[in-house]
mmCIF file with all atom_site columns, C-alpha atoms in Angstrom:
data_model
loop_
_atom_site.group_PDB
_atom_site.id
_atom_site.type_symbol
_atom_site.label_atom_id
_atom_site.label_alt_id
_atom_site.label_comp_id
_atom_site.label_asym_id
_atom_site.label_entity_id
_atom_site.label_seq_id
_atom_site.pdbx_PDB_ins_code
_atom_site.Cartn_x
_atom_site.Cartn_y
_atom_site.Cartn_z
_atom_site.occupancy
_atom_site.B_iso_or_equiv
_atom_site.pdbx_formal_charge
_atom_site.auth_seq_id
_atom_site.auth_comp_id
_atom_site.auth_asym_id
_atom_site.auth_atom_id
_atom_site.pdbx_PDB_model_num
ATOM 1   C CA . UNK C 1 1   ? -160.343 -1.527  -124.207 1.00 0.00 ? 1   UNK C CA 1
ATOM 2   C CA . UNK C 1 2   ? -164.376 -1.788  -124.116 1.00 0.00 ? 2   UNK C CA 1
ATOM 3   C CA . UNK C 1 3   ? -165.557 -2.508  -120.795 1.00 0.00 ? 3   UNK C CA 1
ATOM 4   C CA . UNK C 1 4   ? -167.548 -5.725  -122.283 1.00 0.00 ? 4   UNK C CA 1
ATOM 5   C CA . UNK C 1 5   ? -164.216 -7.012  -123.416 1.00 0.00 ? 5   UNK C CA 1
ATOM 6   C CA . UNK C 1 6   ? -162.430 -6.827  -119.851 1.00 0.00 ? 6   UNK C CA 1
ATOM 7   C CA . UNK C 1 7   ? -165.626 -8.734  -118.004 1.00 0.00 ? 7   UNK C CA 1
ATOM 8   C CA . UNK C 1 8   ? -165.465 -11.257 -121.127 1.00 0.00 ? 8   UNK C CA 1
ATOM 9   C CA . UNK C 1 9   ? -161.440 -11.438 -120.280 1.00 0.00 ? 9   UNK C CA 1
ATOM 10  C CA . UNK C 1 10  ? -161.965 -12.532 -116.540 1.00 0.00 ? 10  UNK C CA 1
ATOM 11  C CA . UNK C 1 11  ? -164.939 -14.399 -117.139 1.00 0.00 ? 11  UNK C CA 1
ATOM 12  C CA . UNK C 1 12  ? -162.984 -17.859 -115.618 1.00 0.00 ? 12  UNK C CA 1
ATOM 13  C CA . UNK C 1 13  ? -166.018 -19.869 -115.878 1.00 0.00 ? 13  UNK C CA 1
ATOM 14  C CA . UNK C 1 14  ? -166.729 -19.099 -119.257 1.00 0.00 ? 14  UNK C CA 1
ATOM 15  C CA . UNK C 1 15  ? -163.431 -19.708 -120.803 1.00 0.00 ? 15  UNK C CA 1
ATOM 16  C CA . UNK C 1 16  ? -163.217 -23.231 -118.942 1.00 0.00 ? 16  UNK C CA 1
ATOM 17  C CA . UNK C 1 17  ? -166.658 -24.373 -120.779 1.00 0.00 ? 17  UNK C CA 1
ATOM 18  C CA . UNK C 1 18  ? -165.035 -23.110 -123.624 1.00 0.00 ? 18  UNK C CA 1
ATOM 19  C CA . UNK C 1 19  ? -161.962 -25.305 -123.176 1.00 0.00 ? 19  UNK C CA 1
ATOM 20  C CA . UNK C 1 20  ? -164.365 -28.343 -122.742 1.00 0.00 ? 20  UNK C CA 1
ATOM 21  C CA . UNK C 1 21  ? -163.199 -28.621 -118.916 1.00 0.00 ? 21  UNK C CA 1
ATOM 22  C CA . UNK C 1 22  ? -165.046 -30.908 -117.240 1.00 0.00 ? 22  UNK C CA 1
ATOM 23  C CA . UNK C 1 23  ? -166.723 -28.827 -114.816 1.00 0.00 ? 23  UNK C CA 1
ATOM 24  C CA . UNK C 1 24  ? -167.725 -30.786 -111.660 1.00 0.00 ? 24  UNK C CA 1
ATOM 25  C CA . UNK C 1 25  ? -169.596 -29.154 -108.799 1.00 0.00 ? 25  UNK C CA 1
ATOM 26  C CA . UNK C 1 26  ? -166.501 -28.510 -107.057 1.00 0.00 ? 26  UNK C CA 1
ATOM 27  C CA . UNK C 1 27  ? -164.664 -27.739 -109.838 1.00 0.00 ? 27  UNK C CA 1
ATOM 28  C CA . UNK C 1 28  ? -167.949 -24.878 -110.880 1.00 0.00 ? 28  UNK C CA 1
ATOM 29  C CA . UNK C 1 29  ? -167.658 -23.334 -107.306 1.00 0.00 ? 29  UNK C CA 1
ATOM 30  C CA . UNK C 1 30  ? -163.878 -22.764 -107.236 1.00 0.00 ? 30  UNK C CA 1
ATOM 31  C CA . UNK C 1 31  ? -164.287 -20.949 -110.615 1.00 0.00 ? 31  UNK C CA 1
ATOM 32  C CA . UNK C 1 32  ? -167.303 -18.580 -109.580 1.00 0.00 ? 32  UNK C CA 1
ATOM 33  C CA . UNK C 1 33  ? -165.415 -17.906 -106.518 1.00 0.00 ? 33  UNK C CA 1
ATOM 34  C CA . UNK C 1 34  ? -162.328 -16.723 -108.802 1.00 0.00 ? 34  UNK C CA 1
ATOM 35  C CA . UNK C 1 35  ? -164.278 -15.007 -111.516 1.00 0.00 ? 35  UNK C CA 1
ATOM 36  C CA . UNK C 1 36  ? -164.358 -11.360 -111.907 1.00 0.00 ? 36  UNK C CA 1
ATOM 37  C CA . UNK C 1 37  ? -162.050 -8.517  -112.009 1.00 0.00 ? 37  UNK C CA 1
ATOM 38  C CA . UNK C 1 38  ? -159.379 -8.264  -109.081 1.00 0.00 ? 38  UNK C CA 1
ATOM 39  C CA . UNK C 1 39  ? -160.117 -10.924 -108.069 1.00 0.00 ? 39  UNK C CA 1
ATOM 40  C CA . UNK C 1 40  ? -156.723 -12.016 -105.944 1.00 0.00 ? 40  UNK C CA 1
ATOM 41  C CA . UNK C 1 41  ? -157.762 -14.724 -103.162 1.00 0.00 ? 41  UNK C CA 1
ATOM 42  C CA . UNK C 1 42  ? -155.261 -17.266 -101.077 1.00 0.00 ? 42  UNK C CA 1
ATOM 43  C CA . UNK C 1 43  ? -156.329 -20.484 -101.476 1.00 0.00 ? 43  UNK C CA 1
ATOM 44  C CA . UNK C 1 44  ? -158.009 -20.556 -97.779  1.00 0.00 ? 44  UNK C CA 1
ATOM 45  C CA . UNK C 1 45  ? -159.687 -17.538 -98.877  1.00 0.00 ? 45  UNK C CA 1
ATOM 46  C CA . UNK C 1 46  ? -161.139 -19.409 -102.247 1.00 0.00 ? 46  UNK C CA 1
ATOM 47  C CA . UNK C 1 47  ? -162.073 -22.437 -99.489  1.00 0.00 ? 47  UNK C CA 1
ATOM 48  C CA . UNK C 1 48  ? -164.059 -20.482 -97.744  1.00 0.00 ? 48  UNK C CA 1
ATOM 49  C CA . UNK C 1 49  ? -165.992 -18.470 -99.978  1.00 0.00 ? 49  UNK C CA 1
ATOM 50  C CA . UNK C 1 50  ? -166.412 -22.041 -101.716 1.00 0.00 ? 50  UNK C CA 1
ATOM 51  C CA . UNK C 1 51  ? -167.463 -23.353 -98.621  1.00 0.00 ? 51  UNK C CA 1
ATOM 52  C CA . UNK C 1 52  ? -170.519 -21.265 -98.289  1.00 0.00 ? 52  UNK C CA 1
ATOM 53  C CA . UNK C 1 53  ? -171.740 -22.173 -101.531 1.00 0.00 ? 53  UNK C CA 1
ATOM 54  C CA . UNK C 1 54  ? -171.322 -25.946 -101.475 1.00 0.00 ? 54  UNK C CA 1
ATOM 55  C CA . UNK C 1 55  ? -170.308 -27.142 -97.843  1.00 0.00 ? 55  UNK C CA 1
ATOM 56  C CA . UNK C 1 56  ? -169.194 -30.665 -98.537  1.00 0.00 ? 56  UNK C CA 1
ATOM 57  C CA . UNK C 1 57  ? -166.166 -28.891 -100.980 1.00 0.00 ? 57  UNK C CA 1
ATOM 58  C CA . UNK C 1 58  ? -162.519 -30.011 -99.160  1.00 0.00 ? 58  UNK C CA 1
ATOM 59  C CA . UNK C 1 59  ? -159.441 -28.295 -98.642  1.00 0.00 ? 59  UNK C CA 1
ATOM 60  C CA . UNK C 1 60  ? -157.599 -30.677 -100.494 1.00 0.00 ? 60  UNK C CA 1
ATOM 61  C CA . UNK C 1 61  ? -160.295 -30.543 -103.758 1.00 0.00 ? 61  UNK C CA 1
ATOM 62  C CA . UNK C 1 62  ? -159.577 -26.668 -103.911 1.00 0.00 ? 62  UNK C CA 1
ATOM 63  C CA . UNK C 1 63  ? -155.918 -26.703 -103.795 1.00 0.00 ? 63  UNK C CA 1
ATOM 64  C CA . UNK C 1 64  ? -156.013 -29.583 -106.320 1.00 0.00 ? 64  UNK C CA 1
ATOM 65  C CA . UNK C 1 65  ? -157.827 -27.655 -108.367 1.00 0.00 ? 65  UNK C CA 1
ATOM 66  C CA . UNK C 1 66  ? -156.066 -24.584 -108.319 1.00 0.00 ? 66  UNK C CA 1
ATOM 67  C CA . UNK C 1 67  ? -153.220 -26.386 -109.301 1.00 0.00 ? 67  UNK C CA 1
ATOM 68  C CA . UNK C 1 68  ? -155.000 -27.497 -112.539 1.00 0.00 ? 68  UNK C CA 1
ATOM 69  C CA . UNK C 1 69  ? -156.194 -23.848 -113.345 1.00 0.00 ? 69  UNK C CA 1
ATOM 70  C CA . UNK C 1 70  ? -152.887 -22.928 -113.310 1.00 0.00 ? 70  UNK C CA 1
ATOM 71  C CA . UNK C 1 71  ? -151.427 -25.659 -114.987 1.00 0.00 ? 71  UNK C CA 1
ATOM 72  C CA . UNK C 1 72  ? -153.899 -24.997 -117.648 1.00 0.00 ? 72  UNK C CA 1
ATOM 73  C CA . UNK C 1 73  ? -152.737 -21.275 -117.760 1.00 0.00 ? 73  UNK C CA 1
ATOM 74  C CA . UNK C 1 74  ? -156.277 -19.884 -116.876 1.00 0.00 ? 74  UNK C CA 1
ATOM 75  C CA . UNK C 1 75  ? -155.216 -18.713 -113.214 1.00 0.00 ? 75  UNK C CA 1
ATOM 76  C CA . UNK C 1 76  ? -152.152 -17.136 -112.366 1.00 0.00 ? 76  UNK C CA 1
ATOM 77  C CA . UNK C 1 77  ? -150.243 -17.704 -109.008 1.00 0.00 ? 77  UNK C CA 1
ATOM 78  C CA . UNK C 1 78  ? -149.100 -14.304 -107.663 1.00 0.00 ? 78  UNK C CA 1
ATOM 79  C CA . UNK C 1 79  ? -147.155 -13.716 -104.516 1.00 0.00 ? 79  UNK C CA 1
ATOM 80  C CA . UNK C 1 80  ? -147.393 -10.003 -103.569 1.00 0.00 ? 80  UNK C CA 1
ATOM 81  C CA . UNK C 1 81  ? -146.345 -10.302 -100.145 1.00 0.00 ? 81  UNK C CA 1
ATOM 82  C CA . UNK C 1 82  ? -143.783 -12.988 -99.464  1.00 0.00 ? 82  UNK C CA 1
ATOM 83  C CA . UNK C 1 83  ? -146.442 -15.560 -97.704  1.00 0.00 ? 83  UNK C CA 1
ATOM 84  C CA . UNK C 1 84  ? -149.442 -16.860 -99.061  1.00 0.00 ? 84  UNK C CA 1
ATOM 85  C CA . UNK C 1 85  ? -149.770 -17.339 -102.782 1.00 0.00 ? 85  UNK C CA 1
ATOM 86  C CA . UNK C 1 86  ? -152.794 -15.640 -104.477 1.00 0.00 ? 86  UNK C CA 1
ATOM 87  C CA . UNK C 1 87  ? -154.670 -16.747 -107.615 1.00 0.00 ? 87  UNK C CA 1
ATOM 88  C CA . UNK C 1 88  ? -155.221 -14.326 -110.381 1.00 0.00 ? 88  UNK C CA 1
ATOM 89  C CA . UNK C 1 89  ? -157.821 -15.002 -113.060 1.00 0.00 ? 89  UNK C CA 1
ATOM 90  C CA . UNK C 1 90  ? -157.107 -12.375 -115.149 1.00 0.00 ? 90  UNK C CA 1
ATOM 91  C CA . UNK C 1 91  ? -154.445 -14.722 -116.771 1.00 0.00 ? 91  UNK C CA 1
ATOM 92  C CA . UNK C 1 92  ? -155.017 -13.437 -120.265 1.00 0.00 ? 92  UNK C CA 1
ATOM 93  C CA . UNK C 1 93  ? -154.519 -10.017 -120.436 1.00 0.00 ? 93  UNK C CA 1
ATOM 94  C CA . UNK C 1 94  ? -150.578 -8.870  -119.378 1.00 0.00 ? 94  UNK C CA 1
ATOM 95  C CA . UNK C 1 95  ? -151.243 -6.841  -116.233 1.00 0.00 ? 95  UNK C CA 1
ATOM 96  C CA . UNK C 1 96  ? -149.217 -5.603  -113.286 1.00 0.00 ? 96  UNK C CA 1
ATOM 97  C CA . UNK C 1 97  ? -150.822 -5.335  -109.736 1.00 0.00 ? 97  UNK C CA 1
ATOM 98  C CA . UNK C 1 98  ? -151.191 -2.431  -106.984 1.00 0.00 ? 98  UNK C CA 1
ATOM 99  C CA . UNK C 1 99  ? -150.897 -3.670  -103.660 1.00 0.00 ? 99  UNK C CA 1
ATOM 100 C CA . UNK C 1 100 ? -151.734 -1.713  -100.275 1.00 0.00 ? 100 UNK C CA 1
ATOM 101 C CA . UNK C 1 101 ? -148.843 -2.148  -97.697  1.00 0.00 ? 101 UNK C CA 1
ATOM 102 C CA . UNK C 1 102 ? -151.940 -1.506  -95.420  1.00 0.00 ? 102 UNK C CA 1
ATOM 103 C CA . UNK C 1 103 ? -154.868 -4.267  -95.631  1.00 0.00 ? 103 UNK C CA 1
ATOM 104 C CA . UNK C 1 104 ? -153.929 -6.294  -98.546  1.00 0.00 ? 104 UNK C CA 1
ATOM 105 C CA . UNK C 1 105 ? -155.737 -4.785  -101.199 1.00 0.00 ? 105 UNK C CA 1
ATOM 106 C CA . UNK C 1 106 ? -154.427 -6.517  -104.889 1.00 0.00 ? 106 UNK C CA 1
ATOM 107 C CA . UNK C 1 107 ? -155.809 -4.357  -107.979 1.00 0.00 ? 107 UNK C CA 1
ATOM 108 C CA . UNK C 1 108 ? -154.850 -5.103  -111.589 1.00 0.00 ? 108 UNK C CA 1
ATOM 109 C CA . UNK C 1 109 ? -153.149 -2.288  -113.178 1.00 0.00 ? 109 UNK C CA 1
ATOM 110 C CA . UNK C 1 110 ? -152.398 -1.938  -116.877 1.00 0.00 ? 110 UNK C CA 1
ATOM 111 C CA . UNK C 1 111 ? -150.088 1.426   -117.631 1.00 0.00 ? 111 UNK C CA 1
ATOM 112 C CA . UNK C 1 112 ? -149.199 2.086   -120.792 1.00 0.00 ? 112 UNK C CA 1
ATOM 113 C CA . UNK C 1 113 ? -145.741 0.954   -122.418 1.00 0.00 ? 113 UNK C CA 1
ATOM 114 C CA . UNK C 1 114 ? -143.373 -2.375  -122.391 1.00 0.00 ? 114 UNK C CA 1
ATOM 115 C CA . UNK C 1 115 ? -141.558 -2.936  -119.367 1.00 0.00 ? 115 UNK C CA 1
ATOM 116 C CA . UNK C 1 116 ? -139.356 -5.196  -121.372 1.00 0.00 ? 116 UNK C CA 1
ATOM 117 C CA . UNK C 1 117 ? -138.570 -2.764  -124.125 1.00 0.00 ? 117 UNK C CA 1
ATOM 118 C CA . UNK C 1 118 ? -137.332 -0.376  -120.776 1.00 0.00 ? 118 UNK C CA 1
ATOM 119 C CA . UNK C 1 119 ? -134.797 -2.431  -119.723 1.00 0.00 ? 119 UNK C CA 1
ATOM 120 C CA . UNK C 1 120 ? -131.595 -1.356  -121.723 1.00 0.00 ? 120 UNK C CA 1
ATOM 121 C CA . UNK C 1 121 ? -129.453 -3.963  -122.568 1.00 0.00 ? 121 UNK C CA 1
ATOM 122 C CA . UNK C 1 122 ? -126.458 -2.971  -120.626 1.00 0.00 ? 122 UNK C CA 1
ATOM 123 C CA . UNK C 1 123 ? -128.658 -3.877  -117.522 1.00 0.00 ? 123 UNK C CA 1
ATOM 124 C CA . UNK C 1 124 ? -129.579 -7.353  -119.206 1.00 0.00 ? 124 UNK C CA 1
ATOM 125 C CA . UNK C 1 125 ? -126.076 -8.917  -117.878 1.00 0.00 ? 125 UNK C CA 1
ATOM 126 C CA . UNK C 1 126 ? -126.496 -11.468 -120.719 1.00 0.00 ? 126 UNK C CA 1
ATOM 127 C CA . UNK C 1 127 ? -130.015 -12.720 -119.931 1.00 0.00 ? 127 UNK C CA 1
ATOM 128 C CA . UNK C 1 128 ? -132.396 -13.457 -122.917 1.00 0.00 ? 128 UNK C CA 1
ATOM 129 C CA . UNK C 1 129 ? -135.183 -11.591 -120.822 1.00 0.00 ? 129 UNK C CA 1
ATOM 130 C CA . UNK C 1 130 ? -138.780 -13.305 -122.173 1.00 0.00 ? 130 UNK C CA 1
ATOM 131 C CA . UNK C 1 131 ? -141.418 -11.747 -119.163 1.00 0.00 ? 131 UNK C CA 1
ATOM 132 C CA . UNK C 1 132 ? -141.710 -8.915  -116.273 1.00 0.00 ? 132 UNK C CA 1
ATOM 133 C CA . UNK C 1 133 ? -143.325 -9.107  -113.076 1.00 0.00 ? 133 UNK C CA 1
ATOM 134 C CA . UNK C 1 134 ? -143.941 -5.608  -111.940 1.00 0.00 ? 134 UNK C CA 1
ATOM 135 C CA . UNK C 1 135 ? -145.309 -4.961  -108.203 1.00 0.00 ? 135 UNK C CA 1
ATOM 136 C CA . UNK C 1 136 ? -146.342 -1.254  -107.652 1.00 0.00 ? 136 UNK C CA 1
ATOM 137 C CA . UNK C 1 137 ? -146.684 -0.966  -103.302 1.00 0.00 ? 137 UNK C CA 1
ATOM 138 C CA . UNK C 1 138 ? -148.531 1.681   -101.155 1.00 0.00 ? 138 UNK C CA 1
ATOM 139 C CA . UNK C 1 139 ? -151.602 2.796   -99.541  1.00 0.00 ? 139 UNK C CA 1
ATOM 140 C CA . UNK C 1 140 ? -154.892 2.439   -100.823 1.00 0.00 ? 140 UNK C CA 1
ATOM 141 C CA . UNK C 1 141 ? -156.951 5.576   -100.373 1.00 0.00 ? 141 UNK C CA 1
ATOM 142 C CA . UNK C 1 142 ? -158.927 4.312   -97.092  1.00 0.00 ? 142 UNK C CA 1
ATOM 143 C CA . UNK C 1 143 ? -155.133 2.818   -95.286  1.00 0.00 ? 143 UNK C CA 1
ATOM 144 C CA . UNK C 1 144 ? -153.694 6.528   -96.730  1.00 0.00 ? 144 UNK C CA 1
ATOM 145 C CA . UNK C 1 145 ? -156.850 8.183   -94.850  1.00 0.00 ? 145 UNK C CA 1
ATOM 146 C CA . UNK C 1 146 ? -156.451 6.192   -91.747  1.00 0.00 ? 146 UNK C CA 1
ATOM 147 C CA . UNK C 1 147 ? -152.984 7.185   -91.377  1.00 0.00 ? 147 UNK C CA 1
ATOM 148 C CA . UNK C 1 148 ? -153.499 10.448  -92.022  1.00 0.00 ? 148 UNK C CA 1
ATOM 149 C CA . UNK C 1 149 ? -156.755 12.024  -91.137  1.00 0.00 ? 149 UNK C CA 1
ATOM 150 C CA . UNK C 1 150 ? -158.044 15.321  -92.224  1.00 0.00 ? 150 UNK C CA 1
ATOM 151 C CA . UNK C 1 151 ? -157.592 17.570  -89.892  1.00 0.00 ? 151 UNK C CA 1
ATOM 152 C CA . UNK C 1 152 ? -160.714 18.588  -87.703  1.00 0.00 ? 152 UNK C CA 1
ATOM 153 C CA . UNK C 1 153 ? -161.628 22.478  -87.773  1.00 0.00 ? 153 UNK C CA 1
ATOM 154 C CA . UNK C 1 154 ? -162.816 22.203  -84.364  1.00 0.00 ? 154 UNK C CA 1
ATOM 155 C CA . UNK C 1 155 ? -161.947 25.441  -81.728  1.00 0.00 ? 155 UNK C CA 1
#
């Protein structure tokens, strides 16, 4: 897929005008602050970074609307590590996310295929199966080097 198409795809801000959203200066902020490509921020994490671009912006007006974004289907909620729940713009293209077990890291990951299609029906037990969630864990290439350096060549 063209490059222009993926920024056009997590382009939050964009897609909200388009809706007609009524886009409030608080409501603006917490969508610049989620717009882009893995992009996958707690919502203390979206506070803050909201925070430093309009001070006066509460706690409580960031959850709230959070909850709307994802009531609306433009953000998705993603829990990748069993605490805090991260928002996910990219709620428009089917993804999958990489996540370091080291610091964190979230990145959006499209392989090729149908995760659906590869689950045979003998390991359905009976469900009517209608979406995946797939996780892929391990280090990202600075935790992998951290944990295990290159070896120095000193005598």
């Amino acid at each position: 897929m063209p490059t222009a198409t993926l920024s056009s795809m997590s382009d939050l801000l964009e897609r909200l005008r388009s809706r007609g959203w009524r886009l409030t200066a608080q409501r603006r902020v917490v969508a610049e602050v989620l717009s882009g490509d893995h992009v996958h921020l707690t919502a203390d994490e979206v506070h803050a970074r909201a925070a430093e671009r309009l001070p006066e912006i509460s706690r409580a007006t960031v959850y709230n609307t959070l909850g709307e974004l994802v009531s609306l289907g433009e953000v998705l909620e993603v829990s990748t590590d069993r605490r805090a729940m991260r928002y996910d713009p990219n709620a428009h293209r089917p993804h999958h996310h990489l996540v370091c077990g080291g610091c964190g890291l979230v990145r959006d990951v499209h392989p090729e295929g149908d995760p659906l299609a590869d689950l045979p029906a003998t390991e359905r037990f009976g469900f009517a199966v209608s979406a995946v969630d797939v996780t892929y864990h391990g280090l990202c290439p600075s935790c992998s080097a951290d944990r295990h350096p290159a070896p120095s060549s000193g005598a």
